[in-house]
Short mmCIF file of C-alpha atoms and ligand atoms in Angstrom, two decimals:
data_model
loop_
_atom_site.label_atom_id
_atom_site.label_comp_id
_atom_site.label_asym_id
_atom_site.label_seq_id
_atom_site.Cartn_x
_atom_site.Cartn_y
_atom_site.Cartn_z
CA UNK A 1 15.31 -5.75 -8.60
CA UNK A 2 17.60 -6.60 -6.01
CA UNK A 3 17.14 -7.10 -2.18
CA UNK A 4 19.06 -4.81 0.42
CA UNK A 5 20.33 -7.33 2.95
CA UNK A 6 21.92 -4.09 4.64
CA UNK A 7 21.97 -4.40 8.79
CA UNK A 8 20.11 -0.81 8.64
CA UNK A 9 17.39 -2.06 6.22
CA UNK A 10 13.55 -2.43 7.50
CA UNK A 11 10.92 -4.22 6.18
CA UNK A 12 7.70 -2.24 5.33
CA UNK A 13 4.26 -2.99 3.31
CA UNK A 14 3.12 0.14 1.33
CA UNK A 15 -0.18 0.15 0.34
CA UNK A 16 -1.14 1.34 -2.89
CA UNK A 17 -4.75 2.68 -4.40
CA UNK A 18 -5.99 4.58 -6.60
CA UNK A 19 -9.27 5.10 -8.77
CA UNK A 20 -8.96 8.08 -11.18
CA UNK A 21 -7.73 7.59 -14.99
CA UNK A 22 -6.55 4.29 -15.55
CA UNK A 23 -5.68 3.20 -11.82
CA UNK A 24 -3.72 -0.13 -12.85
CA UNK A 25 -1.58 1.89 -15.25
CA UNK A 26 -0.71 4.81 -12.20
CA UNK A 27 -0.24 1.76 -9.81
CA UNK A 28 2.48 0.39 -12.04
CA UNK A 29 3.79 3.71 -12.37
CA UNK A 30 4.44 3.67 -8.73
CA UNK A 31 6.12 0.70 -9.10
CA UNK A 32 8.59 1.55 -11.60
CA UNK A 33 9.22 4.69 -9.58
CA UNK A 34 9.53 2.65 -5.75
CA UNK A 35 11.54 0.34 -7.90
CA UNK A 36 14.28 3.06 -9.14
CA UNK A 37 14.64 4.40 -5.96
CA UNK A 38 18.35 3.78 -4.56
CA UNK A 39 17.24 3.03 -0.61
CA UNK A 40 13.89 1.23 -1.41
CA UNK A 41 14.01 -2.70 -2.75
CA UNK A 42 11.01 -3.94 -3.81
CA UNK A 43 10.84 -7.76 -2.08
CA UNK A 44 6.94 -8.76 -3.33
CA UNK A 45 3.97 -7.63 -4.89
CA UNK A 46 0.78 -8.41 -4.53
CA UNK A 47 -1.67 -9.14 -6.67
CA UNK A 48 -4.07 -6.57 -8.19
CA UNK A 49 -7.74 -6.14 -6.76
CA UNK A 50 -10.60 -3.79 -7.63
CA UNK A 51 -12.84 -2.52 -4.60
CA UNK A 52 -15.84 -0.78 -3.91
CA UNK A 53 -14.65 2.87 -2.58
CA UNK A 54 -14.78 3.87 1.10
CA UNK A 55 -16.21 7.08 1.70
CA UNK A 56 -18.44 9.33 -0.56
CA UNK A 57 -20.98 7.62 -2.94
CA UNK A 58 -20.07 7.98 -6.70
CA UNK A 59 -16.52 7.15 -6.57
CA UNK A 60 -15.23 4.99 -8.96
CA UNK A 61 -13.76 1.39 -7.82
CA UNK A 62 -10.16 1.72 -6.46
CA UNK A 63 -7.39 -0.25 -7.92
CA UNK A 64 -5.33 -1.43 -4.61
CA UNK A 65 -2.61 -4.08 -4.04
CA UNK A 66 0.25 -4.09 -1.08
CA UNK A 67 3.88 -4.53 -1.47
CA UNK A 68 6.66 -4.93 0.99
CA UNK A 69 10.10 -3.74 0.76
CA UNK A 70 13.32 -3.69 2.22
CA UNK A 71 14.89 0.02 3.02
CA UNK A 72 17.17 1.96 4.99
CA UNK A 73 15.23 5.30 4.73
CA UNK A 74 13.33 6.36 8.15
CA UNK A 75 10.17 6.06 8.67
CA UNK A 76 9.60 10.03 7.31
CA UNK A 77 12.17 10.02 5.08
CA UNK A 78 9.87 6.57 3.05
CA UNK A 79 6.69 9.11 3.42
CA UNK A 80 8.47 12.02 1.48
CA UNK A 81 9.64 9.92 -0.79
CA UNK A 82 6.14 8.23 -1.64
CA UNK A 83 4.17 11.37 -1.44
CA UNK A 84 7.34 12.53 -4.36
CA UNK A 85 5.64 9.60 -6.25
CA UNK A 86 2.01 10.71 -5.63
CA UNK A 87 2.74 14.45 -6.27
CA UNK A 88 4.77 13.04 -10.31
CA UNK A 89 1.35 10.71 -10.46
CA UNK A 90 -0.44 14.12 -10.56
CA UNK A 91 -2.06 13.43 -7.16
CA UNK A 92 -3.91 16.58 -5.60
CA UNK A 93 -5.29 16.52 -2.31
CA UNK A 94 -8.26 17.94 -2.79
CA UNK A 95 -11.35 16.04 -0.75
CA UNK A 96 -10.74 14.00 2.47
CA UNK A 97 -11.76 10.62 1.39
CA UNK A 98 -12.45 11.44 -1.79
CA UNK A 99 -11.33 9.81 -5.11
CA UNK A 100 -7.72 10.49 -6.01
CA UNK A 101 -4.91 9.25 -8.56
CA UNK A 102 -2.47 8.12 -6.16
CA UNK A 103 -2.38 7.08 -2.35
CA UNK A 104 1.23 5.73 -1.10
CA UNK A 105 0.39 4.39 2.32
CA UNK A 106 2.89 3.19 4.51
CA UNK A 107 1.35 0.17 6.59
CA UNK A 108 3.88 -1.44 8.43
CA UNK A 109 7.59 -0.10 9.31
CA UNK A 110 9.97 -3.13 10.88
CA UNK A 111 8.47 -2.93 14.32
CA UNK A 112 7.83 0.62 14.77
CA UNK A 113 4.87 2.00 16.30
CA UNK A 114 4.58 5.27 16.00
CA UNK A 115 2.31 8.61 15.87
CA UNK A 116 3.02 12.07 14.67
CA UNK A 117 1.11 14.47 12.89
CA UNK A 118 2.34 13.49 9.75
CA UNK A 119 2.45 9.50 9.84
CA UNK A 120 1.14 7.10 12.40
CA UNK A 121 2.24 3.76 12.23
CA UNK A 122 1.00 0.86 11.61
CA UNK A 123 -1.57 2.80 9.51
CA UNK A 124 -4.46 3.71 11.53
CA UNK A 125 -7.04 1.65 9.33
CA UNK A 126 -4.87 -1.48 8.69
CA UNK A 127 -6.92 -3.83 10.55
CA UNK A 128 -10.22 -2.59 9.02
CA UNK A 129 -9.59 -2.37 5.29
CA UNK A 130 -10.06 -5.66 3.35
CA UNK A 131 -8.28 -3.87 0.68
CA UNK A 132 -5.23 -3.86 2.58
CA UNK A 133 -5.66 -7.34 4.67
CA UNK A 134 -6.34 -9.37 1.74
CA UNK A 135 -3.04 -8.14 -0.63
CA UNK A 136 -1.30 -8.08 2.71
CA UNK A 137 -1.70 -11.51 3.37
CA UNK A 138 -0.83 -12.26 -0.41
CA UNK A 139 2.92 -11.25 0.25
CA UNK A 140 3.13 -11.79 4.04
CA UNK A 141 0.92 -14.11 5.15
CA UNK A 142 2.14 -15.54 8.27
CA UNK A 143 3.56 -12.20 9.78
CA UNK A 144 2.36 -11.14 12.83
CA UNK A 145 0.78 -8.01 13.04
CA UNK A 146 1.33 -5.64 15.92
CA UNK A 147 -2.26 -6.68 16.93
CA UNK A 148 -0.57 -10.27 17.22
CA UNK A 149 -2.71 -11.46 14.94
CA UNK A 150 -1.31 -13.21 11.68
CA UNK A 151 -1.73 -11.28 8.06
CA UNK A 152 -3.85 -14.89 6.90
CA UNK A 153 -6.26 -15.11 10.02
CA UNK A 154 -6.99 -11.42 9.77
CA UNK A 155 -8.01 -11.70 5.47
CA UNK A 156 -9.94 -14.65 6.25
CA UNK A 157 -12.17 -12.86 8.57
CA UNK A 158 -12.59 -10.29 6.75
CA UNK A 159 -15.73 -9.56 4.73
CA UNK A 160 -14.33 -9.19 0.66
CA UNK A 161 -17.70 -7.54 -0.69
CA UNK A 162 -16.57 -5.58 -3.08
CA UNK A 163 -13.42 -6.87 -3.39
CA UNK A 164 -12.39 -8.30 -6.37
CA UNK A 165 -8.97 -10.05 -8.00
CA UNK A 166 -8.27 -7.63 -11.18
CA UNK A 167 -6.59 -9.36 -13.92
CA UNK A 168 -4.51 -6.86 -15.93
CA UNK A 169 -1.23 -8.24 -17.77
CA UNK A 170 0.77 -5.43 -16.58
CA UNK A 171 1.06 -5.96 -13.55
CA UNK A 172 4.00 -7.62 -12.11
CA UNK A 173 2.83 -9.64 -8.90
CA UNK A 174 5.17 -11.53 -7.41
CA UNK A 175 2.24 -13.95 -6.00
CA UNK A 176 1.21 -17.46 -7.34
N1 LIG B 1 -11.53 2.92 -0.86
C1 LIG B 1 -10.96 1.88 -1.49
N2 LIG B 1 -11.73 0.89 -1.91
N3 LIG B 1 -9.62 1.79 -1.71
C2 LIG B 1 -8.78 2.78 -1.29
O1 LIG B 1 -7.56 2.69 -1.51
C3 LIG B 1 -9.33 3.89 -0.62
N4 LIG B 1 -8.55 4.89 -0.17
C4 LIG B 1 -9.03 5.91 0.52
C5 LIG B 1 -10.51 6.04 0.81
C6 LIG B 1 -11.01 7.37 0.27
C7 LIG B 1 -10.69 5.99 2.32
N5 LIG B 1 -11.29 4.98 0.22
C8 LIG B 1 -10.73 3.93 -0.43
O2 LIG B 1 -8.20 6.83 0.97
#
């Protein structure tokens, strides 16, 4: 794993869930595939958390963590190239909300804002999801969000019912 200290590359934070099958396993999956891509460089991952599922009742728990990365691909260019990952993860989109292998979100992009009707950016529920605020702040905790609020304050006020460290030996967080 190497960093791209390229002039063109961008930092972004990918969020990563899942909660069909064995969701740690698919999650590292992911990671071995963001990891062998040429234009993405992994920089730090997160730790691993189960939580409760948002949206219908009966869902299993979600595996989710966050990672950023360094990368010269554009902002749609990333999205193909996750939703690639999702589609070899067997992901289907079947139900809105509703439980799935594999969900590549991208949260942050450098200092992009941006909406179009394939990606908005930052993602639309960043500040509302303990699920992503809490492994966010595990890898970037004193960023500033576009919100202007740091990654830290934001996870501290955030309610973590349901949220839950998951200890599973492999995964390879980067995090203390
Ligand atoms: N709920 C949890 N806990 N984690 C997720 O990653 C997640 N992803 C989703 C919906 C269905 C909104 N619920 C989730 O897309």
């Amino acid at each position: 794993m190497s960093i791209n200290t390229d002039a063109e590359s961008q930092f972004a934070a990918i969020g990563l869930g899942g909660n069909l099958g064995d969701a740690p396993k698919t999650l590292c999956f992911a990671l071995e595939q963001l990891a062998a891509h040429a234009q993405i460089h992994i920089i730090a991952i997160s730790h691993l958390y189960r939580s409760a599922a948002i949206g219908p009742e009966g869902q299993p728990d979600y595996a989710n963590a966050v990672i950023s990365i360094s990368t010269s691909l554009s902002p749609i260019a990333l999205l193909d190239a996750l939703q690639a990952i999702e589609l070899m993860a067997g992901r289907e989109r079947l139900l809105r909300w509703g439980a799935r292998t594999l969900d590549l979100d991208i949260l942050l992009y450098g200092e992009i804002a941006m909406q179009s009707e394939r990606l908005t950016i930052p993602h639309i529920e960043l500040y509302h999801r303990p699920f992503v605020l809490v492994p966010l702040a595990d890898i970037a905790a004193a960023r500033v969000l576009p919100n202007g609020h740091r990654a830290d304050e934001l996870a501290a006020s955030c309610s973590r019912d349901g949220l839950a460290l998951w200890p599973d030996l492999r995964w390879p967080s980067t995090v203390e």
